[in-house]
mmCIF file of N, CA and C in Angstrom:
data_model
loop_
_atom_site.group_PDB
_atom_site.id
_atom_site.type_symbol
_atom_site.label_atom_id
_atom_site.label_comp_id
_atom_site.label_asym_id
_atom_site.label_seq_id
_atom_site.Cartn_x
_atom_site.Cartn_y
_atom_site.Cartn_z
ATOM 1 N N UNK A 1 15.821 18.795 -4.700
ATOM 2 C CA UNK A 1 14.921 19.924 -4.807
ATOM 3 C C UNK A 1 13.939 19.683 -5.953
ATOM 4 N N UNK A 2 12.685 19.987 -5.716
ATOM 5 C CA UNK A 2 11.649 19.798 -6.735
ATOM 6 C C UNK A 2 11.883 20.768 -7.891
ATOM 7 N N UNK A 3 11.696 20.259 -9.106
ATOM 8 C CA UNK A 3 11.806 21.157 -10.249
ATOM 9 C C UNK A 3 10.453 21.759 -10.605
ATOM 10 N N UNK A 4 9.398 21.126 -10.096
ATOM 11 C CA UNK A 4 8.070 21.666 -10.324
ATOM 12 C C UNK A 4 7.148 21.153 -9.231
ATOM 13 N N UNK A 5 6.179 21.968 -8.855
ATOM 14 C CA UNK A 5 5.204 21.535 -7.853
ATOM 15 C C UNK A 5 3.902 22.280 -8.056
ATOM 16 N N UNK A 6 2.860 21.745 -7.432
ATOM 17 C CA UNK A 6 1.560 22.414 -7.413
ATOM 18 C C UNK A 6 0.949 22.209 -6.034
ATOM 19 N N UNK A 7 0.174 23.156 -5.611
ATOM 20 C CA UNK A 7 -0.601 23.080 -4.375
ATOM 21 C C UNK A 7 -2.046 23.404 -4.708
ATOM 22 N N UNK A 8 -2.948 22.570 -4.227
ATOM 23 C CA UNK A 8 -4.380 22.795 -4.436
ATOM 24 C C UNK A 8 -5.081 22.538 -3.113
ATOM 25 N N UNK A 9 -6.095 23.322 -2.821
ATOM 26 C CA UNK A 9 -6.966 23.003 -1.699
ATOM 27 C C UNK A 9 -8.383 22.969 -2.228
ATOM 28 N N UNK A 10 -9.162 22.051 -1.666
ATOM 29 C CA UNK A 10 -10.537 21.902 -2.125
ATOM 30 C C UNK A 10 -11.407 21.413 -0.983
ATOM 31 N N UNK A 11 -12.684 21.612 -1.164
ATOM 32 C CA UNK A 11 -13.683 21.242 -0.166
ATOM 33 C C UNK A 11 -13.783 19.722 -0.046
ATOM 34 N N UNK A 12 -14.095 19.252 1.145
ATOM 35 C CA UNK A 12 -14.144 17.814 1.433
ATOM 36 C C UNK A 12 -15.441 17.163 0.940
ATOM 37 N N UNK A 13 -15.697 17.306 -0.339
ATOM 38 C CA UNK A 13 -16.838 16.676 -0.996
ATOM 39 C C UNK A 13 -16.340 15.452 -1.754
ATOM 40 N N UNK A 14 -17.073 14.359 -1.689
ATOM 41 C CA UNK A 14 -16.612 13.139 -2.364
ATOM 42 C C UNK A 14 -16.469 13.341 -3.876
ATOM 43 N N UNK A 15 -17.241 14.231 -4.463
ATOM 44 C CA UNK A 15 -17.106 14.479 -5.905
ATOM 45 C C UNK A 15 -15.745 15.089 -6.251
ATOM 46 N N UNK A 16 -15.084 15.675 -5.272
ATOM 47 C CA UNK A 16 -13.774 16.273 -5.520
ATOM 48 C C UNK A 16 -12.651 15.249 -5.603
ATOM 49 N N UNK A 17 -12.954 13.992 -5.322
ATOM 50 C CA UNK A 17 -11.961 12.936 -5.530
ATOM 51 C C UNK A 17 -11.592 12.877 -7.009
ATOM 52 N N UNK A 18 -12.574 12.969 -7.875
ATOM 53 C CA UNK A 18 -12.326 12.969 -9.324
ATOM 54 C C UNK A 18 -11.513 14.198 -9.731
ATOM 55 N N UNK A 19 -11.796 15.339 -9.107
ATOM 56 C CA UNK A 19 -11.025 16.555 -9.381
ATOM 57 C C UNK A 19 -9.552 16.359 -9.012
ATOM 58 N N UNK A 20 -9.310 15.752 -7.854
ATOM 59 C CA UNK A 20 -7.931 15.507 -7.411
ATOM 60 C C UNK A 20 -7.212 14.598 -8.409
ATOM 61 N N UNK A 21 -7.877 13.540 -8.837
ATOM 62 C CA UNK A 21 -7.288 12.610 -9.820
ATOM 63 C C UNK A 21 -6.949 13.336 -11.125
ATOM 64 N N UNK A 22 -7.895 14.109 -11.621
ATOM 65 C CA UNK A 22 -7.683 14.819 -12.887
ATOM 66 C C UNK A 22 -6.565 15.852 -12.768
ATOM 67 N N UNK A 23 -6.510 16.545 -11.646
ATOM 68 C CA UNK A 23 -5.473 17.565 -11.434
ATOM 69 C C UNK A 23 -4.086 16.944 -11.418
ATOM 70 N N UNK A 24 -3.959 15.828 -10.718
ATOM 71 C CA UNK A 24 -2.669 15.134 -10.669
ATOM 72 C C UNK A 24 -2.278 14.656 -12.070
ATOM 73 N N UNK A 25 -3.233 14.083 -12.783
ATOM 74 C CA UNK A 25 -2.953 13.611 -14.142
ATOM 75 C C UNK A 25 -2.493 14.723 -15.067
ATOM 76 N N UNK A 26 -3.180 15.848 -15.004
ATOM 77 C CA UNK A 26 -2.807 16.986 -15.849
ATOM 78 C C UNK A 26 -1.431 17.527 -15.463
ATOM 79 N N UNK A 27 -1.179 17.642 -14.177
ATOM 80 C CA UNK A 27 0.101 18.184 -13.715
ATOM 81 C C UNK A 27 1.266 17.284 -14.133
ATOM 82 N N UNK A 28 1.087 15.978 -14.020
ATOM 83 C CA UNK A 28 2.179 15.049 -14.322
ATOM 84 C C UNK A 28 2.303 14.738 -15.814
ATOM 85 N N UNK A 29 1.413 15.268 -16.650
ATOM 86 C CA UNK A 29 1.468 14.964 -18.078
ATOM 87 C C UNK A 29 2.790 15.401 -18.702
ATOM 88 N N UNK A 30 3.418 16.434 -18.185
ATOM 89 C CA UNK A 30 4.686 16.919 -18.720
ATOM 90 C C UNK A 30 5.781 15.856 -18.638
ATOM 91 N N UNK A 31 5.767 15.034 -17.591
ATOM 92 C CA UNK A 31 6.826 14.034 -17.440
ATOM 93 C C UNK A 31 6.476 12.725 -18.147
ATOM 94 N N UNK A 32 5.330 12.685 -18.810
ATOM 95 C CA UNK A 32 4.926 11.610 -19.702
ATOM 96 C C UNK A 32 4.911 10.215 -19.059
ATOM 97 N N UNK A 33 4.126 10.055 -17.982
ATOM 98 C CA UNK A 33 4.031 8.717 -17.384
ATOM 99 C C UNK A 33 3.314 7.755 -18.323
ATOM 100 N N UNK A 34 3.590 6.468 -18.166
ATOM 101 C CA UNK A 34 2.862 5.467 -18.938
ATOM 102 C C UNK A 34 1.422 5.436 -18.440
ATOM 103 N N UNK A 35 0.561 4.794 -19.186
ATOM 104 C CA UNK A 35 -0.835 4.657 -18.779
ATOM 105 C C UNK A 35 -0.912 3.942 -17.430
ATOM 106 N N UNK A 36 -0.119 2.900 -17.268
ATOM 107 C CA UNK A 36 -0.122 2.141 -16.013
ATOM 108 C C UNK A 36 0.391 2.989 -14.844
ATOM 109 N N UNK A 37 1.474 3.730 -15.055
ATOM 110 C CA UNK A 37 1.995 4.592 -13.993
ATOM 111 C C UNK A 37 0.951 5.629 -13.581
ATOM 112 N N UNK A 38 0.326 6.246 -14.564
ATOM 113 C CA UNK A 38 -0.677 7.269 -14.278
ATOM 114 C C UNK A 38 -1.888 6.667 -13.569
ATOM 115 N N UNK A 39 -2.319 5.506 -14.003
ATOM 116 C CA UNK A 39 -3.445 4.834 -13.356
ATOM 117 C C UNK A 39 -3.135 4.557 -11.887
ATOM 118 N N UNK A 40 -1.944 4.036 -11.603
ATOM 119 C CA UNK A 40 -1.553 3.739 -10.227
ATOM 120 C C UNK A 40 -1.498 5.005 -9.365
ATOM 121 N N UNK A 41 -0.939 6.059 -9.913
ATOM 122 C CA UNK A 41 -0.858 7.324 -9.174
ATOM 123 C C UNK A 41 -2.252 7.852 -8.864
ATOM 124 N N UNK A 42 -3.110 7.869 -9.862
ATOM 125 C CA UNK A 42 -4.477 8.373 -9.668
ATOM 126 C C UNK A 42 -5.246 7.522 -8.658
ATOM 127 N N UNK A 43 -5.047 6.204 -8.699
ATOM 128 C CA UNK A 43 -5.729 5.327 -7.753
ATOM 129 C C UNK A 43 -5.277 5.626 -6.319
ATOM 130 N N UNK A 44 -3.978 5.775 -6.133
ATOM 131 C CA UNK A 44 -3.461 6.066 -4.795
ATOM 132 C C UNK A 44 -3.974 7.414 -4.287
ATOM 133 N N UNK A 45 -4.019 8.413 -5.160
ATOM 134 C CA UNK A 45 -4.546 9.725 -4.779
ATOM 135 C C UNK A 45 -6.018 9.609 -4.393
ATOM 136 N N UNK A 46 -6.784 8.855 -5.166
ATOM 137 C CA UNK A 46 -8.203 8.648 -4.842
ATOM 138 C C UNK A 46 -8.377 8.057 -3.454
ATOM 139 N N UNK A 47 -7.580 7.054 -3.144
ATOM 140 C CA UNK A 47 -7.673 6.409 -1.829
ATOM 141 C C UNK A 47 -7.309 7.384 -0.709
ATOM 142 N N UNK A 48 -6.250 8.154 -0.901
ATOM 143 C CA UNK A 48 -5.823 9.106 0.132
ATOM 144 C C UNK A 48 -6.870 10.200 0.354
ATOM 145 N N UNK A 49 -7.421 10.728 -0.732
ATOM 146 C CA UNK A 49 -8.446 11.768 -0.620
ATOM 147 C C UNK A 49 -9.719 11.190 0.008
ATOM 148 N N UNK A 50 -10.113 10.005 -0.417
ATOM 149 C CA UNK A 50 -11.302 9.359 0.165
ATOM 150 C C UNK A 50 -11.122 9.125 1.664
ATOM 151 N N UNK A 51 -9.938 8.693 2.068
ATOM 152 C CA UNK A 51 -9.674 8.495 3.496
ATOM 153 C C UNK A 51 -9.818 9.801 4.266
ATOM 154 N N UNK A 52 -9.300 10.889 3.697
ATOM 155 C CA UNK A 52 -9.411 12.182 4.365
ATOM 156 C C UNK A 52 -10.873 12.577 4.539
ATOM 157 N N UNK A 53 -11.671 12.382 3.499
ATOM 158 C CA UNK A 53 -13.087 12.754 3.551
ATOM 159 C C UNK A 53 -13.855 11.862 4.524
ATOM 160 N N UNK A 54 -13.707 10.548 4.367
ATOM 161 C CA UNK A 54 -14.516 9.606 5.153
ATOM 162 C C UNK A 54 -14.061 9.478 6.599
ATOM 163 N N UNK A 55 -12.774 9.356 6.797
ATOM 164 C CA UNK A 55 -12.276 9.078 8.144
ATOM 165 C C UNK A 55 -11.765 10.327 8.849
ATOM 166 N N UNK A 56 -11.043 11.174 8.128
ATOM 167 C CA UNK A 56 -10.522 12.390 8.740
ATOM 168 C C UNK A 56 -11.618 13.365 9.119
ATOM 169 N N UNK A 57 -12.552 13.555 8.201
ATOM 170 C CA UNK A 57 -13.621 14.528 8.417
ATOM 171 C C UNK A 57 -14.986 13.883 8.645
ATOM 172 N N UNK A 58 -15.036 12.583 8.745
ATOM 173 C CA UNK A 58 -16.309 11.875 8.958
ATOM 174 C C UNK A 58 -17.386 12.344 7.986
ATOM 175 N N UNK A 59 -16.973 12.544 6.746
ATOM 176 C CA UNK A 59 -17.831 12.945 5.634
ATOM 177 C C UNK A 59 -18.456 14.334 5.788
ATOM 178 N N UNK A 60 -17.869 15.153 6.659
ATOM 179 C CA UNK A 60 -18.305 16.545 6.752
ATOM 180 C C UNK A 60 -17.920 17.252 5.458
ATOM 181 N N UNK A 61 -18.836 17.995 4.883
ATOM 182 C CA UNK A 61 -18.581 18.654 3.598
ATOM 183 C C UNK A 61 -18.097 20.092 3.761
ATOM 184 N N UNK A 62 -17.828 20.515 4.978
ATOM 185 C CA UNK A 62 -17.422 21.895 5.214
ATOM 186 C C UNK A 62 -15.951 22.025 5.588
ATOM 187 N N UNK A 63 -15.148 21.052 5.228
ATOM 188 C CA UNK A 63 -13.735 21.057 5.580
ATOM 189 C C UNK A 63 -12.889 21.206 4.323
ATOM 190 N N UNK A 64 -11.583 21.272 4.504
ATOM 191 C CA UNK A 64 -10.669 21.482 3.383
ATOM 192 C C UNK A 64 -9.618 20.383 3.341
ATOM 193 N N UNK A 65 -9.330 19.924 2.136
ATOM 194 C CA UNK A 65 -8.263 18.963 1.891
ATOM 195 C C UNK A 65 -7.185 19.682 1.095
ATOM 196 N N UNK A 66 -5.950 19.419 1.451
ATOM 197 C CA UNK A 66 -4.804 20.033 0.785
ATOM 198 C C UNK A 66 -4.076 18.962 -0.015
ATOM 199 N N UNK A 67 -3.769 19.280 -1.258
ATOM 200 C CA UNK A 67 -3.091 18.363 -2.159
ATOM 201 C C UNK A 67 -1.854 19.052 -2.716
ATOM 202 N N UNK A 68 -0.714 18.405 -2.573
ATOM 203 C CA UNK A 68 0.538 18.933 -3.123
ATOM 204 C C UNK A 68 1.177 17.824 -3.934
ATOM 205 N N UNK A 69 1.669 18.187 -5.095
ATOM 206 C CA UNK A 69 2.398 17.238 -5.930
ATOM 207 C C UNK A 69 3.668 17.917 -6.414
ATOM 208 N N UNK A 70 4.766 17.189 -6.341
ATOM 209 C CA UNK A 70 6.024 17.718 -6.858
ATOM 210 C C UNK A 70 6.792 16.596 -7.542
ATOM 211 N N UNK A 71 7.703 16.984 -8.409
ATOM 212 C CA UNK A 71 8.594 16.004 -9.009
ATOM 213 C C UNK A 71 9.951 16.638 -9.221
ATOM 214 N N UNK A 72 10.963 15.776 -9.199
ATOM 215 C CA UNK A 72 12.317 16.218 -9.495
ATOM 216 C C UNK A 72 12.940 15.236 -10.469
ATOM 217 N N UNK A 73 13.786 15.762 -11.311
ATOM 218 C CA UNK A 73 14.416 14.956 -12.346
ATOM 219 C C UNK A 73 15.698 14.329 -11.816
ATOM 220 N N UNK A 74 15.849 13.056 -12.098
ATOM 221 C CA UNK A 74 17.100 12.358 -11.823
ATOM 222 C C UNK A 74 17.600 11.803 -13.143
ATOM 223 N N UNK A 75 18.649 11.023 -13.137
ATOM 224 C CA UNK A 75 19.282 10.553 -14.379
ATOM 225 C C UNK A 75 18.310 9.939 -15.375
ATOM 226 N N UNK A 76 17.590 8.915 -14.963
ATOM 227 C CA UNK A 76 16.739 8.181 -15.904
ATOM 228 C C UNK A 76 15.266 8.229 -15.534
ATOM 229 N N UNK A 77 14.925 9.102 -14.579
ATOM 230 C CA UNK A 77 13.544 9.099 -14.091
ATOM 231 C C UNK A 77 13.184 10.429 -13.439
ATOM 232 N N UNK A 78 11.918 10.510 -13.061
ATOM 233 C CA UNK A 78 11.405 11.598 -12.235
ATOM 234 C C UNK A 78 10.938 10.986 -10.919
ATOM 235 N N UNK A 79 11.316 11.589 -9.821
ATOM 236 C CA UNK A 79 10.830 11.179 -8.509
ATOM 237 C C UNK A 79 9.614 12.039 -8.195
ATOM 238 N N UNK A 80 8.494 11.388 -7.941
ATOM 239 C CA UNK A 80 7.225 12.084 -7.710
ATOM 240 C C UNK A 80 6.841 11.920 -6.245
ATOM 241 N N UNK A 81 6.398 13.021 -5.653
ATOM 242 C CA UNK A 81 5.917 13.007 -4.273
ATOM 243 C C UNK A 81 4.564 13.712 -4.232
ATOM 244 N N UNK A 82 3.587 13.051 -3.640
ATOM 245 C CA UNK A 82 2.232 13.599 -3.549
ATOM 246 C C UNK A 82 1.814 13.577 -2.084
ATOM 247 N N UNK A 83 1.328 14.713 -1.615
ATOM 248 C CA UNK A 83 0.909 14.832 -0.222
ATOM 249 C C UNK A 83 -0.580 15.164 -0.163
ATOM 250 N N UNK A 84 -1.315 14.410 0.632
ATOM 251 C CA UNK A 84 -2.729 14.672 0.873
ATOM 252 C C UNK A 84 -2.868 14.924 2.370
ATOM 253 N N UNK A 85 -3.401 16.089 2.709
ATOM 254 C CA UNK A 85 -3.432 16.500 4.113
ATOM 255 C C UNK A 85 -4.827 16.954 4.523
ATOM 256 N N UNK A 86 -5.221 16.522 5.727
ATOM 257 C CA UNK A 86 -6.466 17.022 6.319
ATOM 258 C C UNK A 86 -6.171 17.461 7.753
ATOM 259 N N UNK A 87 -7.075 18.229 8.299
ATOM 260 C CA UNK A 87 -6.969 18.668 9.694
ATOM 261 C C UNK A 87 -8.128 18.097 10.493
ATOM 262 N N UNK A 88 -8.422 16.834 10.222
ATOM 263 C CA UNK A 88 -9.559 16.153 10.827
ATOM 264 C C UNK A 88 -9.213 15.436 12.123
ATOM 265 N N UNK A 89 -9.859 14.297 12.308
ATOM 266 C CA UNK A 89 -9.807 13.586 13.589
ATOM 267 C C UNK A 89 -8.482 12.897 13.863
ATOM 268 N N UNK A 90 -7.689 12.652 12.858
ATOM 269 C CA UNK A 90 -6.413 11.974 13.063
ATOM 270 C C UNK A 90 -6.590 10.474 13.223
ATOM 271 N N UNK A 91 -5.472 9.774 13.229
ATOM 272 C CA UNK A 91 -5.472 8.314 13.351
ATOM 273 C C UNK A 91 -4.826 7.954 14.676
ATOM 274 N N UNK A 92 -5.544 7.211 15.490
ATOM 275 C CA UNK A 92 -5.031 6.810 16.800
ATOM 276 C C UNK A 92 -3.890 5.809 16.675
ATOM 277 N N UNK A 93 -4.061 4.792 15.845
ATOM 278 C CA UNK A 93 -3.071 3.724 15.694
ATOM 279 C C UNK A 93 -2.792 3.531 14.207
ATOM 280 N N UNK A 94 -1.724 4.148 13.709
ATOM 281 C CA UNK A 94 -1.403 4.099 12.281
ATOM 282 C C UNK A 94 -1.130 2.668 11.826
ATOM 283 N N UNK A 95 -0.412 1.891 12.623
ATOM 284 C CA UNK A 95 -0.118 0.505 12.229
ATOM 285 C C UNK A 95 -1.398 -0.303 12.054
ATOM 286 N N UNK A 96 -2.331 -0.122 12.945
ATOM 287 C CA UNK A 96 -3.620 -0.829 12.848
ATOM 288 C C UNK A 96 -4.393 -0.348 11.616
ATOM 289 N N UNK A 97 -4.387 0.959 11.383
ATOM 290 C CA UNK A 97 -5.105 1.530 10.233
ATOM 291 C C UNK A 97 -4.546 1.017 8.906
ATOM 292 N N UNK A 98 -3.274 0.663 8.874
ATOM 293 C CA UNK A 98 -2.630 0.183 7.651
ATOM 294 C C UNK A 98 -2.904 -1.295 7.386
ATOM 295 N N UNK A 99 -3.522 -1.991 8.316
ATOM 296 C CA UNK A 99 -3.818 -3.412 8.129
ATOM 297 C C UNK A 99 -4.986 -3.580 7.156
ATOM 298 N N UNK A 100 -4.862 -4.577 6.294
ATOM 299 C CA UNK A 100 -5.945 -4.877 5.345
ATOM 300 C C UNK A 100 -7.243 -5.149 6.094
ATOM 301 N N UNK A 101 -8.323 -4.621 5.550
ATOM 302 C CA UNK A 101 -9.692 -4.815 6.031
ATOM 303 C C UNK A 101 -10.021 -4.041 7.307
ATOM 304 N N UNK A 102 -9.083 -3.268 7.857
ATOM 305 C CA UNK A 102 -9.409 -2.449 9.009
ATOM 306 C C UNK A 102 -10.087 -1.171 8.530
ATOM 307 N N UNK A 103 -11.199 -0.825 9.168
ATOM 308 C CA UNK A 103 -11.885 0.421 8.849
ATOM 309 C C UNK A 103 -12.562 0.963 10.101
ATOM 310 N N UNK A 104 -12.672 2.258 10.157
ATOM 311 C CA UNK A 104 -13.424 2.889 11.244
ATOM 312 C C UNK A 104 -14.828 3.233 10.788
ATOM 313 N N UNK A 105 -15.103 2.968 9.524
ATOM 314 C CA UNK A 105 -16.408 3.297 8.954
ATOM 315 C C UNK A 105 -17.460 2.289 9.395
ATOM 316 N N UNK A 106 -18.657 2.785 9.647
ATOM 317 C CA UNK A 106 -19.786 1.903 9.976
ATOM 318 C C UNK A 106 -20.540 1.501 8.717
ATOM 319 N N UNK A 107 -20.163 2.078 7.586
ATOM 320 C CA UNK A 107 -20.778 1.761 6.301
ATOM 321 C C UNK A 107 -20.298 0.379 5.851
ATOM 322 N N UNK A 108 -21.205 -0.550 5.687
ATOM 323 C CA UNK A 108 -20.843 -1.920 5.342
ATOM 324 C C UNK A 108 -20.219 -2.048 3.959
ATOM 325 N N UNK A 109 -20.328 -1.020 3.120
ATOM 326 C CA UNK A 109 -19.731 -1.077 1.790
ATOM 327 C C UNK A 109 -18.241 -0.772 1.816
ATOM 328 N N UNK A 110 -17.715 -0.282 2.917
ATOM 329 C CA UNK A 110 -16.305 0.069 3.014
ATOM 330 C C UNK A 110 -15.498 -1.182 3.333
ATOM 331 N N UNK A 111 -14.441 -1.425 2.546
ATOM 332 C CA UNK A 111 -13.672 -2.655 2.686
ATOM 333 C C UNK A 111 -12.453 -2.512 3.581
ATOM 334 N N UNK A 112 -12.015 -1.292 3.868
ATOM 335 C CA UNK A 112 -10.822 -1.121 4.688
ATOM 336 C C UNK A 112 -9.541 -1.472 3.949
ATOM 337 N N UNK A 113 -9.494 -1.131 2.661
ATOM 338 C CA UNK A 113 -8.324 -1.465 1.848
ATOM 339 C C UNK A 113 -7.557 -0.248 1.349
ATOM 340 N N UNK A 114 -7.891 0.939 1.831
ATOM 341 C CA UNK A 114 -7.261 2.170 1.335
ATOM 342 C C UNK A 114 -5.754 2.155 1.407
ATOM 343 N N UNK A 115 -5.189 1.896 2.581
ATOM 344 C CA UNK A 115 -3.738 1.881 2.708
ATOM 345 C C UNK A 115 -3.132 0.713 1.941
ATOM 346 N N UNK A 116 -3.810 -0.425 1.933
ATOM 347 C CA UNK A 116 -3.322 -1.593 1.203
ATOM 348 C C UNK A 116 -3.199 -1.270 -0.284
ATOM 349 N N UNK A 117 -4.206 -0.618 -0.837
ATOM 350 C CA UNK A 117 -4.169 -0.233 -2.246
ATOM 351 C C UNK A 117 -3.037 0.760 -2.493
ATOM 352 N N UNK A 118 -2.944 1.794 -1.656
ATOM 353 C CA UNK A 118 -1.882 2.788 -1.838
ATOM 354 C C UNK A 118 -0.505 2.137 -1.801
ATOM 355 N N UNK A 119 -0.310 1.258 -0.826
ATOM 356 C CA UNK A 119 0.997 0.625 -0.663
ATOM 357 C C UNK A 119 1.308 -0.365 -1.782
ATOM 358 N N UNK A 120 0.282 -0.904 -2.430
ATOM 359 C CA UNK A 120 0.535 -1.864 -3.507
ATOM 360 C C UNK A 120 0.927 -1.187 -4.819
ATOM 361 N N UNK A 121 0.577 0.088 -4.987
ATOM 362 C CA UNK A 121 0.873 0.767 -6.250
ATOM 363 C C UNK A 121 1.927 1.868 -6.140
ATOM 364 N N UNK A 122 2.299 2.243 -4.935
ATOM 365 C CA UNK A 122 3.328 3.251 -4.732
ATOM 366 C C UNK A 122 4.603 2.593 -4.208
ATOM 367 N N UNK A 123 5.727 3.228 -4.447
ATOM 368 C CA UNK A 123 6.985 2.696 -3.917
ATOM 369 C C UNK A 123 7.039 2.819 -2.398
ATOM 370 N N UNK A 124 6.496 3.922 -1.889
ATOM 371 C CA UNK A 124 6.490 4.143 -0.444
ATOM 372 C C UNK A 124 5.303 5.024 -0.086
ATOM 373 N N UNK A 125 4.711 4.744 1.064
ATOM 374 C CA UNK A 125 3.610 5.551 1.589
ATOM 375 C C UNK A 125 3.976 5.922 3.025
ATOM 376 N N UNK A 126 4.110 7.214 3.280
ATOM 377 C CA UNK A 126 4.382 7.700 4.633
ATOM 378 C C UNK A 126 3.099 8.270 5.206
ATOM 379 N N UNK A 127 2.861 8.003 6.480
ATOM 380 C CA UNK A 127 1.669 8.509 7.146
ATOM 381 C C UNK A 127 2.101 9.169 8.441
ATOM 382 N N UNK A 128 1.678 10.416 8.622
ATOM 383 C CA UNK A 128 1.873 11.077 9.909
ATOM 384 C C UNK A 128 0.509 11.587 10.354
ATOM 385 N N UNK A 129 0.232 11.399 11.623
ATOM 386 C CA UNK A 129 -1.089 11.758 12.113
ATOM 387 C C UNK A 129 -1.024 12.039 13.600
ATOM 388 N N UNK A 130 -1.868 12.943 14.018
ATOM 389 C CA UNK A 130 -2.006 13.235 15.436
ATOM 390 C C UNK A 130 -3.494 13.342 15.745
ATOM 391 N N UNK A 131 -3.901 12.614 16.747
ATOM 392 C CA UNK A 131 -5.313 12.586 17.139
ATOM 393 C C UNK A 131 -5.837 14.008 17.324
ATOM 394 N N UNK A 132 -6.921 14.325 16.647
ATOM 395 C CA UNK A 132 -7.561 15.627 16.754
ATOM 396 C C UNK A 132 -6.931 16.729 15.924
ATOM 397 N N UNK A 133 -5.776 16.447 15.289
ATOM 398 C CA UNK A 133 -5.095 17.481 14.509
ATOM 399 C C UNK A 133 -4.996 17.176 13.019
ATOM 400 N N UNK A 134 -5.231 15.912 12.646
ATOM 401 C CA UNK A 134 -5.238 15.585 11.230
ATOM 402 C C UNK A 134 -4.196 14.582 10.818
ATOM 403 N N UNK A 135 -4.185 14.339 9.514
ATOM 404 C CA UNK A 135 -3.337 13.301 8.926
ATOM 405 C C UNK A 135 -2.727 13.811 7.633
ATOM 406 N N UNK A 136 -1.485 13.423 7.401
ATOM 407 C CA UNK A 136 -0.821 13.679 6.131
ATOM 408 C C UNK A 136 -0.352 12.352 5.567
ATOM 409 N N UNK A 137 -0.775 12.065 4.353
ATOM 410 C CA UNK A 137 -0.336 10.877 3.638
ATOM 411 C C UNK A 137 0.576 11.360 2.508
ATOM 412 N N UNK A 138 1.793 10.819 2.463
ATOM 413 C CA UNK A 138 2.740 11.185 1.419
ATOM 414 C C UNK A 138 3.028 9.956 0.570
ATOM 415 N N UNK A 139 2.749 10.080 -0.707
ATOM 416 C CA UNK A 139 2.928 8.997 -1.673
ATOM 417 C C UNK A 139 4.204 9.266 -2.473
ATOM 418 N N UNK A 140 5.026 8.228 -2.630
ATOM 419 C CA UNK A 140 6.274 8.354 -3.362
ATOM 420 C C UNK A 140 6.293 7.331 -4.496
ATOM 421 N N UNK A 141 6.663 7.782 -5.684
ATOM 422 C CA UNK A 141 6.798 6.862 -6.804
ATOM 423 C C UNK A 141 7.809 7.417 -7.805
ATOM 424 N N UNK A 142 8.170 6.601 -8.773
ATOM 425 C CA UNK A 142 9.122 6.986 -9.804
ATOM 426 C C UNK A 142 8.460 6.837 -11.170
ATOM 427 N N UNK A 143 8.666 7.813 -12.022
ATOM 428 C CA UNK A 143 8.209 7.755 -13.409
ATOM 429 C C UNK A 143 9.464 7.733 -14.276
ATOM 430 N N UNK A 144 9.606 6.685 -15.063
ATOM 431 C CA UNK A 144 10.784 6.545 -15.919
ATOM 432 C C UNK A 144 10.711 7.514 -17.088
ATOM 433 N N UNK A 145 11.869 7.982 -17.506
ATOM 434 C CA UNK A 145 11.944 8.866 -18.687
ATOM 435 C C UNK A 145 11.764 8.058 -19.953
#
């Protein structure tokens, strides 16, 4: 059971990626993550929020992204779970979307590394999605005491 959690919803504007990062950082400050742990968490959140904006909502600025963060205390650590949810277009093939360099974006500046980055800095990344109904990305990590 989580000992603490927060829920935030915000508009699907790319500038709100920084807001999501800052909110997560402030919320997790109580459990005192290292600079590296916090950097990794913020990076993964940025990627998940960016994916929701760019791919879930096709950069529509009139949609809502939901962010939930919780942590629970264990013997020598805190288990952190972060959920980023959209009600956008969904992902047709999650396995394909998780492959490095795969992107649905037509923007040549997009590298298709969002899931690769998330998976490289988090202990586990769960993805659930249904075409036309949206996507939920759940990030799992541990912060040592």
